[in-house]
Each structure stands twice: as C-alpha cells, then as structure tokens.
Coordinates of C-alpha atoms and ligand atoms in Angstrom, one line a residue:
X489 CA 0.0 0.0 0.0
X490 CA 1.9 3.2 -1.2
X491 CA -0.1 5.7 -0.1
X492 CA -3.1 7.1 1.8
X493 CA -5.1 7.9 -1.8
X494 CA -4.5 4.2 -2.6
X495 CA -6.1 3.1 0.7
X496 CA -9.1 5.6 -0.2
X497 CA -9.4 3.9 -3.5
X498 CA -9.1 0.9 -2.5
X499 CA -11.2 0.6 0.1
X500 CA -13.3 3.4 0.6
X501 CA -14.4 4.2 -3.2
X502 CA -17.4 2.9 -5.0
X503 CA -20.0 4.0 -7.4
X504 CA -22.2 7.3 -6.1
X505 CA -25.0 7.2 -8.7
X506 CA -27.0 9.5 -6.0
X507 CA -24.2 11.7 -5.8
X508 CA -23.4 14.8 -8.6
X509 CA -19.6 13.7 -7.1
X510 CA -18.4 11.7 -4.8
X511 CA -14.7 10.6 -3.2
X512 CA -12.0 12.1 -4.9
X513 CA -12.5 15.6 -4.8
X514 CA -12.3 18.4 -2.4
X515 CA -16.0 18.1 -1.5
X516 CA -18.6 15.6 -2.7
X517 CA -21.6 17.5 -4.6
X518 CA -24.9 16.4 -3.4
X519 CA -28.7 17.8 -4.7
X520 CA -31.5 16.8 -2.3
X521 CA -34.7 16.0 -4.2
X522 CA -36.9 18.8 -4.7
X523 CA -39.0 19.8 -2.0
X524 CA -36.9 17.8 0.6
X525 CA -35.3 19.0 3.9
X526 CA -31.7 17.0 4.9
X527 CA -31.3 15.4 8.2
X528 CA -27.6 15.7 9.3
X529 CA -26.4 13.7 12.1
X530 CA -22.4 12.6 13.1
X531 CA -21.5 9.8 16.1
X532 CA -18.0 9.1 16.9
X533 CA -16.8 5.9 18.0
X534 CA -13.4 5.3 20.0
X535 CA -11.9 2.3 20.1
X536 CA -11.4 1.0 24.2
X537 CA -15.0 3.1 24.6
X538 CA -17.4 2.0 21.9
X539 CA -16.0 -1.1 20.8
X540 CA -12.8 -2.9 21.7
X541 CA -9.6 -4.2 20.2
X542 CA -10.8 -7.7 19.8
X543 CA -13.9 -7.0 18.1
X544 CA -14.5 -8.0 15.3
X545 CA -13.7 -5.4 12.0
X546 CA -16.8 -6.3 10.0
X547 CA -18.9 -6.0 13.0
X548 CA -17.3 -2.5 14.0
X549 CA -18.1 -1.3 10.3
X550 CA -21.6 -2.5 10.6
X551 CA -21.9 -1.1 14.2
X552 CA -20.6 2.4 13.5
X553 CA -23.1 3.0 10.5
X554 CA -25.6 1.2 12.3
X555 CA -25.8 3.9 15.1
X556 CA -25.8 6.8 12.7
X557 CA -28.7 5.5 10.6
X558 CA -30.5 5.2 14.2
X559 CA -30.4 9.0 14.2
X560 CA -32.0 9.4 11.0
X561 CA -34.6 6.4 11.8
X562 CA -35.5 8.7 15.2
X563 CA -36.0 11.7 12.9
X564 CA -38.2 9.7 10.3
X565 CA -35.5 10.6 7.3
X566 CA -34.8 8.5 4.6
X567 CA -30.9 8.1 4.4
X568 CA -29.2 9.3 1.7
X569 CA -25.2 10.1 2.0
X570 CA -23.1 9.4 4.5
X571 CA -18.9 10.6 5.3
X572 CA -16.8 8.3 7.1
X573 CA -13.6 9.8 8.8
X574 CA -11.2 7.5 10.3
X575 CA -8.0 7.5 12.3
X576 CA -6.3 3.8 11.7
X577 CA -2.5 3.2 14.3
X578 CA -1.6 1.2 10.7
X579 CA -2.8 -0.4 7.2
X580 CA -3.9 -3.6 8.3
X581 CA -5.4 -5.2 4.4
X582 CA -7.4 -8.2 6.4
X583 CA -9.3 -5.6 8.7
X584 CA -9.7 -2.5 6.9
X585 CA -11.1 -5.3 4.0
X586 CA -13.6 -7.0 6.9
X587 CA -14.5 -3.5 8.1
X588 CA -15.4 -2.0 4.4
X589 CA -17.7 -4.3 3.6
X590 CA -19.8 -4.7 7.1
X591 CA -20.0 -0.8 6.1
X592 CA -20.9 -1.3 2.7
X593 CA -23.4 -3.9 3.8
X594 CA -25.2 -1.7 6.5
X595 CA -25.0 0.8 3.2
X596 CA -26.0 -1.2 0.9
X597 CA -29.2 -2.6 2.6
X598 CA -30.3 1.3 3.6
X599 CA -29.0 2.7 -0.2
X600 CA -26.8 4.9 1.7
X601 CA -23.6 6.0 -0.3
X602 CA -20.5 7.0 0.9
X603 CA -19.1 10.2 -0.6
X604 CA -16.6 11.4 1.1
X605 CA -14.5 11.4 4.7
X606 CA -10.4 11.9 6.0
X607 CA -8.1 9.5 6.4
X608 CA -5.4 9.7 8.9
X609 CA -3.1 7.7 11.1
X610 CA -3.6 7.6 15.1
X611 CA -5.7 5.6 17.5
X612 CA -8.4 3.8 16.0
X613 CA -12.0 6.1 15.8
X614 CA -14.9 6.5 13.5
X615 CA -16.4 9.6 12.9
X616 CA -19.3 9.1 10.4
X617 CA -21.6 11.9 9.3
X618 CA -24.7 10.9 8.2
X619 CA -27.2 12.7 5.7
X620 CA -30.9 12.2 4.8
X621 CA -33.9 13.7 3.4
X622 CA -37.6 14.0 4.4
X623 CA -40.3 16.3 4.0
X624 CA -40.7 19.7 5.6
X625 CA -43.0 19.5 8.6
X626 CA -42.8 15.6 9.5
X627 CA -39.3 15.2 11.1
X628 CA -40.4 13.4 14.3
X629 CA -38.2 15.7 16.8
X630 CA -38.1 15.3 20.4
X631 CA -40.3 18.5 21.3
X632 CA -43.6 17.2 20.1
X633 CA -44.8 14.9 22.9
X634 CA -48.4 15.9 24.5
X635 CA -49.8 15.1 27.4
X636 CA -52.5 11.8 26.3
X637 CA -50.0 10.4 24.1
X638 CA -49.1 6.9 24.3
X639 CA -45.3 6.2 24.8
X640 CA -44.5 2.8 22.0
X641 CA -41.0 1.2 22.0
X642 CA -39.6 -1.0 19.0
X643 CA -38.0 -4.2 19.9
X644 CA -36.9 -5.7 23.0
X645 CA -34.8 -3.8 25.7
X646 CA -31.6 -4.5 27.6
X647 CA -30.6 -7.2 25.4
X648 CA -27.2 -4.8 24.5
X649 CA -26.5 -4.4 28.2
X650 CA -26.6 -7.9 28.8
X651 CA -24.8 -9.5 26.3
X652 CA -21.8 -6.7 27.1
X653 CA -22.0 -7.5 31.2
X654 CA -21.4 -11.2 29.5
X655 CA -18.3 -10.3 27.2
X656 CA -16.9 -8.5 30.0
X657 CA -17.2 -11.9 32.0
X658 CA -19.4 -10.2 34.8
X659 CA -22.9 -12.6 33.8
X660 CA -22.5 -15.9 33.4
X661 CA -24.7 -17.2 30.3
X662 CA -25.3 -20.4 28.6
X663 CA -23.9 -20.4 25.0
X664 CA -27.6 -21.1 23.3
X665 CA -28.9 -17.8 25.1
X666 CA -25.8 -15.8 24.9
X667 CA -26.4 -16.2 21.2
X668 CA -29.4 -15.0 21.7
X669 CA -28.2 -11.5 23.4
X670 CA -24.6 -10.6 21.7
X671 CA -26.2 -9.7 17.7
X672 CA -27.9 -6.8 19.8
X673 CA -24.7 -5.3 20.8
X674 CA -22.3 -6.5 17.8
X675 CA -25.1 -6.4 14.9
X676 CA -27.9 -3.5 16.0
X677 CA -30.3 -3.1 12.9
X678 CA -31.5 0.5 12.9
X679 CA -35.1 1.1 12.9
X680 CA -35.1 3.4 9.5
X681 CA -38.3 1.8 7.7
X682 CA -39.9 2.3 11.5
X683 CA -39.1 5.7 11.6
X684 CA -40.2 6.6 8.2
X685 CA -43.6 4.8 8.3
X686 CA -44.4 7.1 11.8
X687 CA -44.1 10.2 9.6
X688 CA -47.3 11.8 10.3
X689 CA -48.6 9.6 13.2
X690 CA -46.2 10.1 16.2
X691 CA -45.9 13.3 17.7
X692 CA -42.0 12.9 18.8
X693 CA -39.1 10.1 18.8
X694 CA -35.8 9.6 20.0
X695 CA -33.3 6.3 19.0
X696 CA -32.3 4.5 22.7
X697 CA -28.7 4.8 22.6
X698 CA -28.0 5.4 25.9
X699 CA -31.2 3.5 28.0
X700 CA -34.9 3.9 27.8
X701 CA -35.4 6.4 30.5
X702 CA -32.4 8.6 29.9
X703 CA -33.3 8.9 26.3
X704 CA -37.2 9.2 27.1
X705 CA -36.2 12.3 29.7
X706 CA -34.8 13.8 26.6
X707 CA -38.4 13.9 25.1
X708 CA -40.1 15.1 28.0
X709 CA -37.5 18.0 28.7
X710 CA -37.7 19.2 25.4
X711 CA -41.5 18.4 25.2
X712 CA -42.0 20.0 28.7
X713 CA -44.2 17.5 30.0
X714 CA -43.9 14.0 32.4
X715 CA -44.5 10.1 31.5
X716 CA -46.0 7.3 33.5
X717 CA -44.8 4.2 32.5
X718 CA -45.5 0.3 33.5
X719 CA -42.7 -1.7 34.3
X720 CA -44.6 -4.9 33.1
X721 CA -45.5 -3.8 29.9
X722 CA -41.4 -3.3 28.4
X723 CA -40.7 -5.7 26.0
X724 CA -37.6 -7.5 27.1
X725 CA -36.4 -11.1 25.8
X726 CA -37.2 -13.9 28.4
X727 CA -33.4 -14.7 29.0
X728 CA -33.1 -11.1 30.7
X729 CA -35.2 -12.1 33.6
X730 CA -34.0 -15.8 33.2
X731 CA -30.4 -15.0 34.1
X732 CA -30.5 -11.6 36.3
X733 CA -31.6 -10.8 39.7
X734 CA -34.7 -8.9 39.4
X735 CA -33.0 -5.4 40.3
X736 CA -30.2 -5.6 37.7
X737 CA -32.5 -7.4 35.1
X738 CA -34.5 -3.7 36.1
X739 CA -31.6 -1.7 35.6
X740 CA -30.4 -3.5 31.9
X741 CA -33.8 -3.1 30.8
X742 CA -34.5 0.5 32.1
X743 CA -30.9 2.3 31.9
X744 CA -29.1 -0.2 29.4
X745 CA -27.4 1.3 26.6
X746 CA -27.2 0.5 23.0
X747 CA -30.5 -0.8 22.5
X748 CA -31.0 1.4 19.3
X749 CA -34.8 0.7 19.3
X750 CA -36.9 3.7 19.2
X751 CA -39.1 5.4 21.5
X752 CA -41.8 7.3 20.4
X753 CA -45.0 9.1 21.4
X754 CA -48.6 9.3 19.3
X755 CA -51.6 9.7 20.2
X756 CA -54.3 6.7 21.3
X757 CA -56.3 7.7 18.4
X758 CA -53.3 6.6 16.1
X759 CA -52.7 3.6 17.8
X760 CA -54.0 1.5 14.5
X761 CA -52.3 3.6 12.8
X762 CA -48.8 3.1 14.6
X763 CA -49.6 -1.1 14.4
X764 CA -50.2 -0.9 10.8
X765 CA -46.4 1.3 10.0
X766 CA -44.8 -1.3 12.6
X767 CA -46.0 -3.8 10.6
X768 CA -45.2 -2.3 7.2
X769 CA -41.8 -2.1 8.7
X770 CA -41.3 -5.9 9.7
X771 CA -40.8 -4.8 13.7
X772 CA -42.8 -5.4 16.9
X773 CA -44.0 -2.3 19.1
X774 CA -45.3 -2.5 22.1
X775 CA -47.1 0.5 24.4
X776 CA -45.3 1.4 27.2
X777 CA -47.1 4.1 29.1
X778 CA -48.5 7.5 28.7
X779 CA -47.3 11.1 28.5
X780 CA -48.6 13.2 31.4
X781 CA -49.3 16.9 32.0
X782 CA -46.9 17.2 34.8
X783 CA -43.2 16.8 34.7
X784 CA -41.6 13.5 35.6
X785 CA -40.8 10.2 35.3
X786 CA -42.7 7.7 37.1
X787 CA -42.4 3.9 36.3
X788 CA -44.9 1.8 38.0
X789 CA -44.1 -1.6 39.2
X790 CA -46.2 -5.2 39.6
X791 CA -47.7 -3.6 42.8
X792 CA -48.9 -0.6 41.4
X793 CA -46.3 1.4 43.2
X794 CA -43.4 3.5 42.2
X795 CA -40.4 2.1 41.7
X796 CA -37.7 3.7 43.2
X797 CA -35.1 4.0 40.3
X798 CA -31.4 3.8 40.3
X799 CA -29.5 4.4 37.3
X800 CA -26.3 3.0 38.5
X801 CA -26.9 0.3 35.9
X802 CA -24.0 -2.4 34.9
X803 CA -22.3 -1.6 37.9
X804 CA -24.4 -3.9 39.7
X805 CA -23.4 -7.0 37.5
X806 CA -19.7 -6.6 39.8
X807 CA -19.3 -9.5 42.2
Ligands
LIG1974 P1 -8.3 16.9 1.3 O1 -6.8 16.8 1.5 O2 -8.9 17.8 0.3 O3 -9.0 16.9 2.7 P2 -8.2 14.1 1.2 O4 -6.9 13.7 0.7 O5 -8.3 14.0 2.7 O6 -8.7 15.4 0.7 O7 -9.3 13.1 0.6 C1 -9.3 12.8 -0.8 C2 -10.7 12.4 -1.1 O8 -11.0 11.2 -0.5 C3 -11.8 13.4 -0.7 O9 -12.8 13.3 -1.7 C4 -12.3 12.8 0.6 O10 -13.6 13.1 0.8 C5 -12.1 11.3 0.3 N1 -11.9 10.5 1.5 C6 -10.8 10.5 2.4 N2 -10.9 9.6 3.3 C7 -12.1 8.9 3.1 C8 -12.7 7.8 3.7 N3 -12.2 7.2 4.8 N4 -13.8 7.3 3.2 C9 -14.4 7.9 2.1 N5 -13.8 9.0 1.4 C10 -12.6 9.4 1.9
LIG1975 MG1 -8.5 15.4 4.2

C-alpha cells in the first residue's frame, strides 16, 4: 500500500449514482430531491470506549453505520449520504477489507452511499456523518410529545446491556442464550423503515442509545411535559429475567445502553395507525405508558407502586 489515496481507492471508493460527485474531490456535490429538507447527524466511536480491540472489524463497520442511521430512523428521514472519517495506528489489508464491507453492507441494505471522509493515522476512531432527506414539517423531533400520548418502543430492551455485562465476564450465560443477546450489541439493525412509516402519526421520537429512560427524559424536557410508565408492559427477551436478579435485570432493561430501538409518542387515536407502520416495517411495538401533563418520570411496578429507580446500571453486575 503506497499511499493514503491508494487506501481511499481501494477501500473506501465505490459508485455514487445518488451523488453529482463523490470521493476524490475536495467536497462531494450532493442535490437533495426537490422539496426535501436533509437530516444531518455525526456519532464518533473510539476504540477502548465504543468497541474494543478484539472486536471484530466487520462487526465494527456494521456497528458504526448502524448507530448513525439510528439517528435518521429517530428523525423519520430517509438516508441518503453518509462521510466516514477514520483515524487507523496502521494499514492492516485483512481488517480494513472486513471493516469495508460490514460498512458497505449496513450501506447497501439502507441505499446509503459514501461520498466522502479523512483518512489519517492515530488511535483507531470513527467519525461518520450521516445525511438524509424528508419532508418539511414531518421530522419526528423530540419537542412534540403531548400530554395523552401513548409512549411505544420497537424491539426488545436490555438485550445490549446484557450481552456486554457477559463479554466482560461479569454474567454468566449459557452459550444457546448468549447467542441470543450478543447480535444486539455486535449487529444492532437501525429502525429506519420504522421511523419513516411514523411520519405523520407520532408526535416525537428519540433512537435508545443510551437506556430507555435517559433517552425518554430527553423527550419530555424538550416536550416540557412527564410520562408514566408500567414496568410490566417493556418488551424484554425472556433470557433477561432468566439469568438476572430482578433489580439488575430492572436496571439492563430500564438504563441499558445501546439498544438502538426507538421510543416514540402518538396519540391513542393513532394507535391503529402506529400497528399498521410497525407492521409495514417488519418490527414489533409494544405501548409502554402515557405522556402526562406534569413533569416527571414515574415507572410503575407489579404492585402498582413506584419504583424507586437507580441508574447505577451495569455496575451492579460486579461480584
Ligand atoms: P483533502 O486533503 O482535500 O481533505 P483528502 O486527501 O483528505 O482530501 O481526501 C481525498 C478524497 O478522498 C476526498 O474526496 C475525501 O472526501 C475522500 N476520503 C478521504 N478519506 C475517506 C474515507 N475514509 N472514506 C471515504 N472517502 C474518503
Ligand atoms: Mg482530508
């Protein structure tokens, strides 16, 4: 490999058709369709932080798209573009290979081209920008929640925390159900035909990236309002309250990052409406509580009272 515009080429280049121009150039040239607002989002991921050493390259280039498209799914935008910058400690062919194409993969099944980025040499990190297009008016944004709504999540929850508290050897697991955990940290599948089929039925959305509640307080600052939720009703997979004690399996499901399902609000006259665009989409919803007038976050337990909620999460998997 002679030189950094080899690696580009070699790796990083492909057809744009979408794209007026695309890598190789001092800027790619990109023309929305008429009529059409972008949606602009960028995540960063560091190696030792967001993924580590031994990982494995495809999964990382899967991942690291993966959570960017999450950000246009929460905003209801069709992807379109996306930059990749990248910081590699050396050319390694047999990983930067395995990490183009579970990239181009998570590309190629959204129609997402790449069309442009940096290259450098340091400690391995991902910087992807991300770029789609939808309709003035219908971006589902954070600040639209109203008191009534119904609260939905896609998916299951705190399968991503538990399958990292069983890499990092603090759970124990047989392997049958740890196979049935690690794809939700390793492989997440961003909910983008979800988020698109909502246009014009939920009133606001956010992507769980960093556990339900954390992420759901963002919609109800920004929406100025409060959510009561049942702890019964979240949609977790049966090994999370096989393996865990009842208060961790609470914390994994509740505060667990990297879930990447989304969380939006609509109102209870839309719920056909929401089951039919979940089904359009080939994902499961499930309601999870209701958006109230007054601020705050209550989550109701199998007693009908509040639980008391800790967000200390994995820390409690230590012995
Ligand atoms: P400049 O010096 O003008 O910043 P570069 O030499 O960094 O240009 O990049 C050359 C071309 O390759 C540019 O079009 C840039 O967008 C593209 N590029 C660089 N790194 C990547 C990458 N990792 N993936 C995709 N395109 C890249
Ligand atoms: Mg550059």
């Amino acid at each position: 490999m002679s030189s950094e515009f080899d690696l580009i080429a070699k790796y990083f280049t492909r057809a744009t058709p979408d794209a007026a121009l695309g890598v190789g150039d001092d800027c790619a040239l990109l023309a929305p369709s008429p009529g059409m607002q972008l949606a602009v989002s960028s995540d960063m991921l560091l190696e030792g932080r967001h993924f580590s050493p031994q990982d494995s390259p495809a999964g990382i280039g899967h991942k690291s798209l993966a959570v960017n498209l999450s950000d246009l799914a929460a905003m209801g935008a069709t992807p379109r573009w996306a930059t990749l910058s990248i910081a590699l400690p050396e050319v390694d062919d047999a990983w930067l290979t395995a990490f183009a194409r579970g990239f181009f993969r998570m590309a190629d099944l959204h129609g997402i081209e790449l069309v442009g980025g940096d290259t450098t040499r340091g400690a391995l990190t991902i910087s992807i920008t991300v770029i789609g297009e939808i309709p003035p008016g219908l971006a589902l944004r954070r600040d639209g929640a109203q008191a009534g709504d119904d609260i939905w999540v896609s998916g299951v929850l705190g399968s991503a925390a538990m399958a990292l508290a069983y890499r990092q050897g603090r759970l124990f697991m047989e392997q049958i159900d740890a196979a049935r955990v690690l794809p939700a940290l390793y492989l997440p599948m961003p909910r983008v035909e979800l988020g698109i089929a909502l246009r014009g039925i939920a009133h606001s959305a956010i992507d769980i990236s960093d556990g339900l509640l954390g992420d759901l307080g963002h919609i109800l600052a920004r929406s100025q309002v409060g959510a009561r939720l049942e702890f019964a009703s979240l949609p977790t997979l049966p090994v999370v309250h096989g393996y865990l004690h009842e208060a961790v399996a609470r914390d994994c499901v509740l505060a667990g990052g990297d879930d990447y399902e989304l969380c939006f609000t609509a109102p209870p006259t839309k719920r056909d409406r929401v089951l039919d665009a979940a089904n359009d989409a080939g994902i499961s919803v499930t309601r999870i509580g209701q958006i109230t007038a007054e601020a705050g976050l209550i989550v109701i337990g199998s007693d009908d009272q509040p639980l008391s909620i800790e967000h200390t999460g994995y820390d409690h998997f230590a012995a």
